[in-house]
Amino acid sequence: EADIYQTPRYLVIGTGKKITLECSQTMGHDKMYWYQQDPGMELHLIHYSYGVNSTEKGDLSSESTVSRIRTEHFPLTLESARPSHTSQYLCASSKDRGYNEQFFGPGTRLTVL
Amino acid sequence: DQQVKQNSPSLSVQEGRISILNCDYTNSMFDYFLWYKKYPAEGPTFLISISSIKDKNEDGRFTVFLNKSAKHLSLHIVPSQPGDSAVYFCAAIPNSGYALNFGKGTSLLVTP
C-alpha cells in the first residue's frame, strides 16, 4: 500500500501569490517526482529527485522550483502564480528509477484566478 | 511529440465482458511498460507492468500483451466489473530513463 501524501488537495488562489505544494512519503523511497496533468491530457514530468539535495528539471518546462532537504519531503513552489499554472500536480515516488513502479499521491488541483 | 498514444479516449463495456484497452508507442528505446488506473480526484494507481523481454504478463483479471514489432501493447480485463470504471493510462520508460512517458488515457465505463 502506497503512503504518499499531498496537501492541499484543492487550492484556489489569486495571481501573483506565492504557493507551496507539499508532498511527503513514508516508504523511504529515494526517488521522487512531480508531474503536471491538464484534463484529458497525459501526465508530464516537471521535476525529479534521486535523493537528498538532488533535484533536476523534467521534460516539461515549468516555472516552479523544488527542494529535497529530507528524504521523505519534496515540496514544489511557485513564486508568483499565474492563470497558466492552473493544472493538477501529482507527486510520485519509487524505490528506484525505471523498473520499479512509481507510487502516486492524490494530487493537488490548483486554480489561479 | 507524443511518444505514447492511446487513440481511444473512451470505451464502454458490459459487465462480465472483456475490456481491451490499446496503446501504441513510437520510441524503440522503451523497454518497460506500465498500466495505471485513475479515479476522479485521485492519483494514478499502478495496475500491471511488462518488460520488453516478455510478450504477456497476467495478474488475476488483468493481462497485458506486448507486440514489440508493432510497438503495441494492450490491457485485457476479464471479466469486467463496474468498479473497473476509471481512466486507464499506458506508460513507458526507456532502459536508461527516469521519467514515465504517459499516454492521454482511455476512460473505461463498465455498465451493469
Coordinates of N, CA and C in Angstrom, one line a residue:
Chain A
E1 N 0.8 -1.2 0.0 CA 0.0 0.0 0.0 C 0.9 1.2 0.0
A2 N 0.6 2.1 -0.9 CA 1.4 3.3 -1.1 C 1.1 4.3 0.0
D3 N 2.1 5.0 0.6 CA 1.9 6.0 1.6 C 2.6 7.3 1.1
I4 N 1.9 8.0 0.3 CA 2.4 9.3 -0.2 C 1.2 10.3 -0.2
Y5 N 1.6 11.4 0.4 CA 0.5 12.4 0.8 C 0.8 13.7 0.1
Q6 N -0.2 14.4 -0.3 CA -0.1 15.7 -0.9 C -1.1 16.7 -0.2
T7 N -0.7 17.9 0.1 CA -1.5 18.9 0.6 C -1.2 20.2 0.0
P8 N -2.2 21.1 -0.3 CA -3.6 20.8 -0.1 C -4.1 20.0 -1.3
R9 N -5.3 19.4 -1.2 CA -5.9 18.7 -2.3 C -6.4 19.6 -3.3
Y10 N -7.0 20.8 -2.9 CA -7.5 21.8 -3.8 C -7.0 23.1 -3.3
L11 N -6.7 24.0 -4.3 CA -6.2 25.3 -3.9 C -6.7 26.3 -5.0
V12 N -7.4 27.4 -4.6 CA -7.8 28.4 -5.5 C -7.1 29.7 -5.0
I13 N -6.4 30.4 -5.8 CA -5.5 31.5 -5.4 C -5.5 32.5 -6.4
G14 N -5.2 33.7 -6.0 CA -5.1 34.9 -7.0 C -3.8 35.0 -7.6
T15 N -3.7 35.7 -8.7 CA -2.5 35.9 -9.5 C -1.5 36.6 -8.6
G16 N -0.2 36.2 -8.8 CA 0.9 36.9 -8.1 C 1.2 36.3 -6.7
K17 N 0.4 35.4 -6.2 CA 0.7 34.8 -4.9 C 1.8 33.7 -5.0
K18 N 2.5 33.6 -3.9 CA 3.5 32.5 -3.8 C 2.8 31.3 -3.1
I19 N 3.0 30.1 -3.7 CA 2.4 28.9 -3.2 C 3.4 27.8 -3.1
T20 N 3.2 27.0 -2.1 CA 4.0 25.7 -1.9 C 3.0 24.5 -1.9
L21 N 3.3 23.6 -2.7 CA 2.5 22.3 -2.7 C 3.4 21.3 -2.0
E22 N 2.8 20.7 -1.0 CA 3.5 19.7 -0.1 C 3.4 18.3 -0.6
C23 N 4.4 17.5 -0.5 CA 4.4 16.1 -0.8 C 5.3 15.4 0.2
S24 N 4.8 14.4 0.8 CA 5.6 13.5 1.7 C 5.3 12.1 1.5
Q25 N 6.3 11.3 1.7 CA 6.1 9.8 1.6 C 6.8 9.1 2.7
T26 N 6.2 8.0 3.2 CA 6.7 7.3 4.3 C 7.3 6.0 4.0
M27 N 7.6 5.8 2.7 CA 8.1 4.5 2.3 C 9.7 4.4 2.2
G28 N 10.3 5.6 2.5 CA 11.8 5.6 2.5 C 12.3 5.6 1.0
H29 N 11.5 5.9 0.1 CA 11.9 5.9 -1.3 C 12.9 7.1 -1.6
D30 N 14.0 6.7 -2.3 CA 15.0 7.8 -2.7 C 14.5 8.7 -3.8
K31 N 13.7 8.1 -4.7 CA 13.3 8.8 -6.0 C 12.0 9.4 -5.8
M32 N 11.9 10.7 -6.1 CA 10.6 11.4 -6.1 C 10.4 12.2 -7.3
Y33 N 9.2 12.5 -7.7 CA 8.8 13.1 -9.0 C 7.6 14.0 -8.8
W34 N 7.6 15.1 -9.6 CA 6.4 15.9 -9.8 C 6.0 15.8 -11.2
Y35 N 4.7 15.5 -11.4 CA 4.1 15.5 -12.7 C 3.0 16.6 -12.8
Q36 N 2.7 17.1 -13.9 CA 1.6 18.1 -14.2 C 0.7 17.4 -15.2
Q37 N -0.6 17.5 -14.9 CA -1.6 17.0 -15.8 C -2.8 18.0 -16.0
D38 N -3.0 18.3 -17.3 CA -4.2 19.0 -17.6 C -5.3 18.0 -18.0
P39 N -6.6 18.4 -17.9 CA -7.7 17.5 -18.1 C -7.6 16.9 -19.5
G40 N -7.8 15.6 -19.5 CA -7.8 14.8 -20.8 C -6.5 14.7 -21.5
M41 N -5.4 15.1 -20.7 CA -4.1 15.0 -21.3 C -3.2 14.1 -20.5
E42 N -2.0 13.8 -21.1 CA -1.1 12.9 -20.4 C -0.4 13.6 -19.3
L43 N 0.2 12.9 -18.4 CA 1.0 13.4 -17.3 C 2.4 13.8 -17.9
H44 N 2.9 15.0 -17.5 CA 4.2 15.4 -17.9 C 5.1 15.6 -16.7
L45 N 6.3 15.0 -16.8 CA 7.3 15.2 -15.7 C 7.8 16.6 -15.7
I46 N 7.8 17.3 -14.5 CA 8.3 18.6 -14.4 C 9.5 18.7 -13.5
H47 N 9.6 17.8 -12.5 CA 10.8 17.8 -11.6 C 11.0 16.4 -11.1
Y48 N 12.3 16.0 -10.8 CA 12.5 14.8 -10.2 C 13.8 14.9 -9.3
S49 N 13.9 13.9 -8.4 CA 15.0 13.9 -7.4 C 15.4 12.5 -7.2
Y50 N 16.7 12.3 -7.1 CA 17.3 11.0 -6.9 C 17.6 10.8 -5.4
G51 N 17.5 11.9 -4.6 CA 17.8 11.7 -3.2 C 18.0 13.1 -2.6
V52 N 18.4 13.2 -1.4 CA 18.5 14.4 -0.6 C 19.5 15.3 -1.4
N53 N 19.2 16.6 -1.5 CA 20.0 17.6 -2.2 C 20.2 17.4 -3.7
S54 N 19.4 16.5 -4.3 CA 19.4 16.2 -5.7 C 18.1 16.6 -6.3
T55 N 18.1 17.6 -7.3 CA 16.8 17.9 -8.0 C 17.2 18.2 -9.4
E56 N 16.3 17.8 -10.3 CA 16.5 18.0 -11.7 C 15.2 18.4 -12.4
K57 N 15.3 19.2 -13.5 CA 14.1 19.5 -14.2 C 13.7 18.4 -15.1
G58 N 12.4 18.3 -15.3 CA 11.9 17.2 -16.2 C 11.7 17.6 -17.6
D59 N 11.0 16.8 -18.3 CA 10.8 17.1 -19.8 C 10.0 18.3 -20.1
L60 N 9.0 18.6 -19.2 CA 8.2 19.8 -19.5 C 8.7 21.0 -18.7
S61 N 8.9 22.1 -19.4 CA 9.4 23.2 -18.7 C 8.4 23.8 -17.8
S62 N 8.9 24.2 -16.6 CA 8.0 24.7 -15.6 C 8.6 25.8 -14.8
E63 N 7.8 26.8 -14.4 CA 8.4 27.9 -13.7 C 8.5 27.6 -12.2
S64 N 8.0 26.4 -11.8 CA 8.1 26.0 -10.4 C 9.5 25.6 -10.0
T65 N 9.7 25.6 -8.7 CA 11.0 25.1 -8.2 C 10.7 24.0 -7.1
V66 N 11.7 23.2 -6.9 CA 11.5 22.1 -5.8 C 12.8 22.1 -5.0
S67 N 12.6 21.4 -3.8 CA 13.7 21.2 -2.9 C 13.6 19.8 -2.3
R68 N 14.8 19.3 -1.9 CA 14.8 18.0 -1.3 C 15.8 18.0 -0.1
I69 N 15.3 18.5 1.0 CA 16.2 18.6 2.2 C 16.1 17.3 3.0
R70 N 14.9 16.7 2.9 CA 14.7 15.4 3.7 C 14.3 14.4 2.7
T71 N 14.6 13.1 2.9 CA 14.2 12.0 2.0 C 12.7 12.0 1.8
E72 N 11.9 12.2 2.9 CA 10.5 12.0 2.8 C 9.7 13.2 2.2
H73 N 10.4 14.3 2.0 CA 9.7 15.5 1.7 C 10.2 16.2 0.4
F74 N 9.2 16.5 -0.5 CA 9.6 17.0 -1.8 C 8.6 18.1 -2.2
P75 N 8.7 19.3 -1.6 CA 7.8 20.4 -1.9 C 8.0 21.1 -3.2
L76 N 7.0 21.6 -3.8 CA 7.0 22.3 -5.0 C 6.6 23.8 -4.8
T77 N 7.3 24.8 -5.3 CA 7.0 26.2 -5.0 C 6.8 26.9 -6.3
L78 N 5.8 27.8 -6.3 CA 5.6 28.8 -7.4 C 5.7 30.1 -6.8
E79 N 6.7 30.9 -7.2 CA 7.0 32.2 -6.6 C 5.9 33.2 -6.8
S80 N 5.3 33.1 -8.0 CA 4.3 34.1 -8.4 C 3.3 33.4 -9.3
A81 N 2.2 33.0 -8.8 CA 1.2 32.1 -9.5 C 0.5 32.9 -10.6
R82 N 0.3 32.3 -11.7 CA -0.4 32.9 -12.9 C -1.5 31.9 -13.3
P83 N -2.5 32.4 -14.1 CA -3.6 31.5 -14.6 C -3.1 30.4 -15.4
S84 N -1.9 30.6 -16.1 CA -1.4 29.5 -16.9 C -0.9 28.3 -16.0
H85 N -0.7 28.5 -14.7 CA -0.3 27.5 -13.8 C -1.4 26.6 -13.4
T86 N -2.7 27.0 -13.7 CA -3.8 26.2 -13.4 C -3.7 24.8 -14.0
S87 N -3.7 23.7 -13.1 CA -3.5 22.4 -13.5 C -3.6 21.4 -12.3
Q88 N -3.5 20.1 -12.6 CA -3.3 19.2 -11.5 C -1.9 18.8 -11.3
Y89 N -1.4 18.8 -10.1 CA 0.0 18.5 -9.8 C 0.1 17.2 -9.0
L90 N 0.8 16.2 -9.5 CA 0.8 14.9 -8.9 C 2.3 14.6 -8.5
C91 N 2.4 14.2 -7.3 CA 3.7 13.8 -6.7 C 3.8 12.3 -6.7
A92 N 5.0 11.7 -7.0 CA 5.2 10.3 -7.0 C 6.5 9.9 -6.4
S93 N 6.7 8.7 -6.0 CA 8.0 8.2 -5.5 C 8.2 6.8 -6.0
S94 N 9.4 6.4 -6.0 CA 9.8 5.0 -6.4 C 11.0 4.6 -5.6
K95 N 11.1 3.2 -5.5 CA 12.3 2.7 -4.8 C 13.5 2.9 -5.6
D96 N 13.4 2.8 -6.9 CA 14.5 3.0 -7.8 C 13.9 3.6 -9.1
R97 N 14.7 4.1 -10.0 CA 14.2 4.6 -11.2 C 13.9 3.5 -12.2
G98 N 13.2 3.8 -13.2 CA 13.0 2.8 -14.3 C 12.1 1.6 -13.9
Y99 N 12.7 0.6 -13.5 CA 12.0 -0.7 -13.4 C 11.2 -1.0 -12.2
N100 N 11.0 0.0 -11.4 CA 10.1 -0.1 -10.3 C 8.9 0.9 -10.5
E101 N 7.7 0.4 -10.2 CA 6.6 1.3 -10.4 C 6.6 2.5 -9.5
Q102 N 6.1 3.6 -10.0 CA 6.0 4.8 -9.2 C 4.7 4.9 -8.5
F103 N 4.7 5.3 -7.2 CA 3.5 5.4 -6.4 C 3.1 6.9 -6.4
F104 N 1.9 7.1 -6.7 CA 1.4 8.5 -6.8 C 0.6 8.9 -5.6
G105 N 0.7 10.2 -5.3 CA -0.2 10.8 -4.3 C -1.5 11.2 -4.9
P106 N -2.4 11.7 -4.1 CA -3.8 12.0 -4.6 C -3.8 13.2 -5.5
G107 N -2.8 14.0 -5.5 CA -2.7 15.2 -6.4 C -3.2 16.5 -5.7
T108 N -2.8 17.6 -6.2 CA -3.3 18.9 -5.9 C -3.9 19.6 -7.1
R109 N -5.2 19.9 -7.0 CA -5.8 20.7 -8.1 C -5.7 22.1 -7.8
L110 N -4.8 22.8 -8.7 CA -4.5 24.3 -8.5 C -5.3 25.1 -9.5
T111 N -6.0 26.1 -9.0 CA -6.7 27.1 -9.9 C -6.2 28.4 -9.5
V112 N -5.6 29.1 -10.5 CA -5.1 30.5 -10.3 C -6.1 31.5 -11.0
L113 N -6.6 32.4 -10.3 CA -7.6 33.3 -10.9 C -7.0 34.5 -11.4
Chain B
D1 N 6.3 16.1 -28.8 CA 6.0 15.0 -29.6 C 5.6 13.8 -28.8
Q2 N 4.3 13.4 -28.9 CA 3.8 12.3 -28.0 C 4.4 11.0 -28.4
Q3 N 5.0 10.3 -27.5 CA 5.7 9.0 -27.8 C 4.8 7.8 -27.4
V4 N 3.8 8.1 -26.6 CA 2.9 7.0 -26.2 C 1.5 7.5 -26.5
K5 N 0.8 6.7 -27.3 CA -0.5 7.1 -27.8 C -1.6 6.1 -27.4
Q6 N -2.7 6.7 -26.8 CA -3.9 5.9 -26.6 C -5.0 6.5 -27.4
N7 N -5.3 5.9 -28.5 CA -6.1 6.6 -29.6 C -7.6 6.5 -29.3
S8 N -8.0 5.7 -28.3 CA -9.4 5.7 -27.9 C -9.6 6.4 -26.6
P9 N -10.2 7.6 -26.7 CA -10.4 8.4 -25.4 C -11.4 7.7 -24.5
S10 N -12.3 6.9 -25.0 CA -13.3 6.2 -24.2 C -13.7 4.9 -24.7
L11 N -14.2 4.1 -23.8 CA -14.6 2.7 -24.1 C -15.8 2.3 -23.2
S12 N -16.8 1.7 -23.7 CA -17.9 1.3 -22.9 C -18.1 -0.2 -23.1
V13 N -18.2 -1.0 -21.9 CA -18.3 -2.4 -22.0 C -19.3 -2.9 -21.0
Q14 N -20.0 -4.0 -21.3 CA -21.0 -4.5 -20.4 C -20.3 -5.3 -19.3
E15 N -20.8 -5.3 -18.2 CA -20.3 -6.1 -17.0 C -20.2 -7.6 -17.5
G16 N -19.1 -8.2 -17.1 CA -18.9 -9.6 -17.4 C -18.1 -9.8 -18.7
R17 N -18.1 -8.8 -19.6 CA -17.5 -9.0 -20.9 C -16.0 -8.6 -20.8
I18 N -15.3 -8.8 -21.8 CA -13.8 -8.4 -21.9 C -13.7 -6.9 -22.2
S19 N -12.8 -6.2 -21.5 CA -12.4 -4.9 -21.9 C -11.0 -5.0 -22.5
I20 N -10.8 -4.3 -23.6 CA -9.5 -4.3 -24.3 C -9.1 -2.8 -24.5
L21 N -8.0 -2.4 -23.8 CA -7.5 -1.1 -23.9 C -6.2 -1.1 -24.7
N22 N -6.0 -0.3 -25.7 CA -4.9 -0.3 -26.5 C -3.9 0.9 -26.3
C23 N -2.7 0.6 -26.7 CA -1.6 1.6 -26.5 C -0.6 1.4 -27.6
D24 N -0.1 2.5 -28.2 CA 0.9 2.4 -29.2 C 2.1 3.3 -28.8
Y25 N 3.3 3.0 -29.2 CA 4.4 3.8 -28.8 C 5.3 3.9 -30.0
T26 N 6.1 5.0 -30.0 CA 7.0 5.3 -31.2 C 8.5 5.1 -30.9
N27 N 8.8 5.2 -29.6 CA 10.2 5.2 -29.2 C 10.7 3.7 -29.0
S28 N 11.6 3.3 -29.9 CA 12.1 1.9 -29.8 C 13.0 1.6 -28.6
M29 N 13.4 2.7 -27.9 CA 14.2 2.6 -26.7 C 13.4 2.2 -25.5
F30 N 12.1 2.3 -25.6 CA 11.2 1.9 -24.4 C 11.4 0.4 -24.2
D31 N 11.6 0.0 -23.0 CA 11.7 -1.4 -22.7 C 11.0 -1.8 -21.5
Y32 N 10.2 -0.9 -20.9 CA 9.4 -1.3 -19.7 C 8.1 -0.5 -19.8
F33 N 7.0 -1.2 -19.6 CA 5.7 -0.6 -19.9 C 4.8 -0.9 -18.7
L34 N 4.0 0.1 -18.3 CA 3.1 0.0 -17.2 C 1.7 0.5 -17.5
W35 N 0.7 0.0 -16.8 CA -0.6 0.5 -16.9 C -1.0 1.0 -15.5
Y36 N -1.6 2.2 -15.5 CA -2.1 2.8 -14.3 C -3.6 3.0 -14.5
K37 N -4.3 3.0 -13.3 CA -5.7 3.3 -13.3 C -5.9 4.5 -12.4
K38 N -6.9 5.4 -12.9 CA -7.1 6.6 -12.2 C -8.5 6.9 -12.0
Y39 N -9.0 7.1 -10.7 CA -10.3 7.5 -10.4 C -10.3 9.0 -10.3
P40 N -11.4 9.7 -10.5 CA -11.5 11.1 -10.4 C -11.0 11.6 -9.1
A41 N -10.3 12.7 -9.0 CA -9.8 13.3 -7.8 C -8.8 12.4 -7.0
E42 N -8.3 11.4 -7.7 CA -7.3 10.6 -7.0 C -6.0 10.5 -7.9
G43 N -4.9 10.1 -7.3 CA -3.7 9.9 -8.2 C -3.8 8.6 -8.9
P44 N -3.0 8.4 -9.9 CA -2.9 7.1 -10.6 C -2.5 6.0 -9.7
T45 N -3.0 4.8 -9.9 CA -2.7 3.6 -9.1 C -2.1 2.6 -10.1
F46 N -0.9 2.1 -9.7 CA -0.3 1.1 -10.5 C -1.1 -0.2 -10.7
L47 N -1.2 -0.7 -11.9 CA -2.0 -1.9 -12.1 C -1.2 -3.1 -12.5
I48 N -0.4 -3.0 -13.5 CA 0.3 -4.1 -14.1 C 1.4 -3.6 -15.0
S49 N 2.5 -4.3 -15.1 CA 3.6 -3.9 -15.9 C 4.1 -5.1 -16.8
I50 N 5.0 -4.8 -17.8 CA 5.6 -5.8 -18.6 C 6.9 -5.3 -19.1
S51 N 7.9 -6.2 -19.0 CA 9.2 -5.9 -19.6 C 9.2 -6.3 -21.1
S52 N 10.1 -5.7 -21.8 CA 10.2 -5.9 -23.2 C 10.7 -7.3 -23.6
I53 N 11.2 -8.0 -22.6 CA 11.7 -9.4 -22.9 C 10.5 -10.4 -22.8
K54 N 9.3 -9.9 -22.4 CA 8.1 -10.8 -22.4 C 7.1 -10.3 -23.4
D55 N 6.2 -11.2 -23.7 CA 5.1 -10.7 -24.6 C 3.7 -10.8 -23.8
K56 N 3.7 -11.3 -22.6 CA 2.5 -11.4 -21.9 C 2.8 -11.4 -20.4
N57 N 1.9 -10.7 -19.6 CA 2.0 -10.7 -18.2 C 0.6 -10.7 -17.6
E58 N 0.3 -11.6 -16.7 CA -1.0 -11.8 -16.2 C -1.1 -11.6 -14.7
D59 N -2.1 -10.9 -14.2 CA -2.3 -10.7 -12.8 C -3.8 -10.7 -12.5
G60 N -4.3 -11.9 -12.1 CA -5.8 -12.0 -11.9 C -6.6 -11.7 -13.1
R61 N -7.5 -10.8 -13.0 CA -8.3 -10.4 -14.2 C -7.6 -9.6 -15.2
F62 N -6.4 -9.2 -15.0 CA -5.7 -8.2 -15.8 C -4.6 -9.0 -16.6
T63 N -4.5 -8.8 -17.9 CA -3.4 -9.3 -18.7 C -2.9 -8.2 -19.6
V64 N -1.6 -8.1 -19.7 CA -1.1 -7.1 -20.6 C -0.3 -7.9 -21.7
F65 N -0.5 -7.5 -22.9 CA 0.2 -8.2 -24.1 C 1.0 -7.1 -24.7
L66 N 2.3 -7.5 -25.1 CA 3.2 -6.6 -25.8 C 3.6 -7.2 -27.1
N67 N 3.4 -6.4 -28.2 CA 3.9 -6.8 -29.5 C 5.0 -5.8 -29.9
K68 N 6.2 -6.1 -29.7 CA 7.3 -5.2 -29.9 C 7.5 -4.8 -31.4
S69 N 7.3 -5.8 -32.3 CA 7.4 -5.4 -33.7 C 6.4 -4.4 -34.2
A70 N 5.2 -4.4 -33.6 CA 4.2 -3.5 -33.9 C 4.2 -2.3 -33.0
K71 N 5.1 -2.3 -32.0 CA 5.1 -1.2 -31.0 C 3.7 -1.0 -30.4
H72 N 3.2 -2.1 -29.9 CA 1.8 -2.0 -29.5 C 1.6 -2.8 -28.2
L73 N 0.9 -2.3 -27.3 CA 0.5 -3.2 -26.1 C -1.0 -3.0 -25.8
S74 N -1.5 -4.0 -25.2 CA -2.9 -3.9 -24.8 C -3.1 -4.5 -23.4
L75 N -4.2 -4.0 -22.8 CA -4.6 -4.4 -21.5 C -5.9 -5.1 -21.6
H76 N -6.0 -6.3 -21.2 CA -7.3 -7.1 -21.2 C -7.8 -7.2 -19.8
I77 N -9.1 -6.9 -19.6 CA -9.7 -7.1 -18.3 C -10.9 -8.1 -18.5
V78 N -10.7 -9.2 -17.8 CA -11.8 -10.2 -17.9 C -12.0 -10.9 -16.6
P79 N -13.3 -11.0 -16.1 CA -14.4 -10.3 -16.7 C -14.4 -8.8 -16.2
S80 N -15.0 -7.9 -16.9 CA -15.1 -6.5 -16.5 C -16.1 -6.4 -15.4
Q81 N -15.8 -5.5 -14.5 CA -16.7 -5.2 -13.4 C -17.0 -3.7 -13.3
P82 N -18.2 -3.3 -12.8 CA -18.5 -1.8 -12.7 C -17.4 -1.1 -11.9
G83 N -16.7 -1.7 -11.0 CA -15.7 -1.0 -10.2 C -14.4 -0.7 -11.1
D84 N -14.3 -1.3 -12.2 CA -13.2 -1.1 -13.1 C -13.4 0.2 -13.9
S85 N -14.5 0.8 -13.8 CA -14.8 2.1 -14.5 C -13.8 3.2 -13.9
A86 N -12.9 3.7 -14.8 CA -11.9 4.6 -14.4 C -11.2 5.0 -15.7
V87 N -10.2 5.9 -15.6 CA -9.3 6.2 -16.7 C -8.1 5.4 -16.6
Y88 N -7.7 4.8 -17.7 CA -6.5 3.9 -17.7 C -5.4 4.6 -18.5
F89 N -4.3 4.7 -17.9 CA -3.1 5.3 -18.6 C -2.1 4.2 -18.9
C90 N -1.6 4.3 -20.1 CA -0.4 3.5 -20.5 C 0.8 4.3 -20.3
A91 N 1.9 3.7 -19.8 CA 3.2 4.5 -19.6 C 4.3 3.6 -20.1
A92 N 5.4 4.3 -20.5 CA 6.6 3.5 -20.9 C 7.8 4.3 -20.5
I93 N 8.9 3.5 -20.4 CA 10.2 4.1 -19.9 C 11.3 3.4 -20.6
P94 N 12.3 4.1 -21.1 CA 13.5 3.5 -21.7 C 14.4 2.9 -20.6
N95 N 15.3 2.0 -21.0 CA 16.2 1.4 -20.1 C 17.1 2.3 -19.3
S96 N 17.4 3.5 -19.9 CA 18.3 4.4 -19.3 C 17.5 5.6 -18.7
G97 N 16.2 5.5 -18.6 CA 15.4 6.6 -18.3 C 15.0 6.7 -16.9
Y98 N 14.4 7.9 -16.6 CA 13.9 8.1 -15.2 C 12.5 8.5 -15.2
A99 N 12.0 9.0 -16.4 CA 10.6 9.5 -16.4 C 9.7 8.5 -17.1
L100 N 8.5 8.4 -16.6 CA 7.4 7.7 -17.3 C 6.9 8.6 -18.4
N101 N 6.7 8.0 -19.5 CA 6.1 8.7 -20.7 C 4.6 8.2 -20.7
F102 N 3.7 9.0 -20.5 CA 2.3 8.6 -20.4 C 1.5 8.9 -21.7
G103 N 0.5 8.0 -22.0 CA -0.5 8.4 -22.9 C -1.5 9.3 -22.3
K104 N -2.5 9.7 -23.1 CA -3.6 10.6 -22.7 C -4.7 9.9 -21.9
G105 N -4.6 8.6 -21.9 CA -5.6 7.8 -21.1 C -6.8 7.4 -21.9
T106 N -7.5 6.3 -21.5 CA -8.7 5.9 -22.0 C -9.7 5.7 -20.9
S107 N -10.9 6.4 -21.0 CA -11.9 6.3 -20.0 C -12.8 5.1 -20.2
L108 N -12.7 4.1 -19.3 CA -13.5 2.9 -19.4 C -14.7 3.0 -18.5
L109 N -15.9 2.7 -19.1 CA -17.1 2.6 -18.4 C -17.7 1.2 -18.5
V110 N -17.8 0.6 -17.4 CA -18.4 -0.8 -17.4 C -19.8 -0.7 -16.8
T111 N -20.8 -1.0 -17.7 CA -22.2 -0.9 -17.4 C -22.8 -2.2 -16.9
P112 N -23.7 -2.1 -15.9 CA -24.3 -3.4 -15.3 C -25.2 -4.1 -16.4

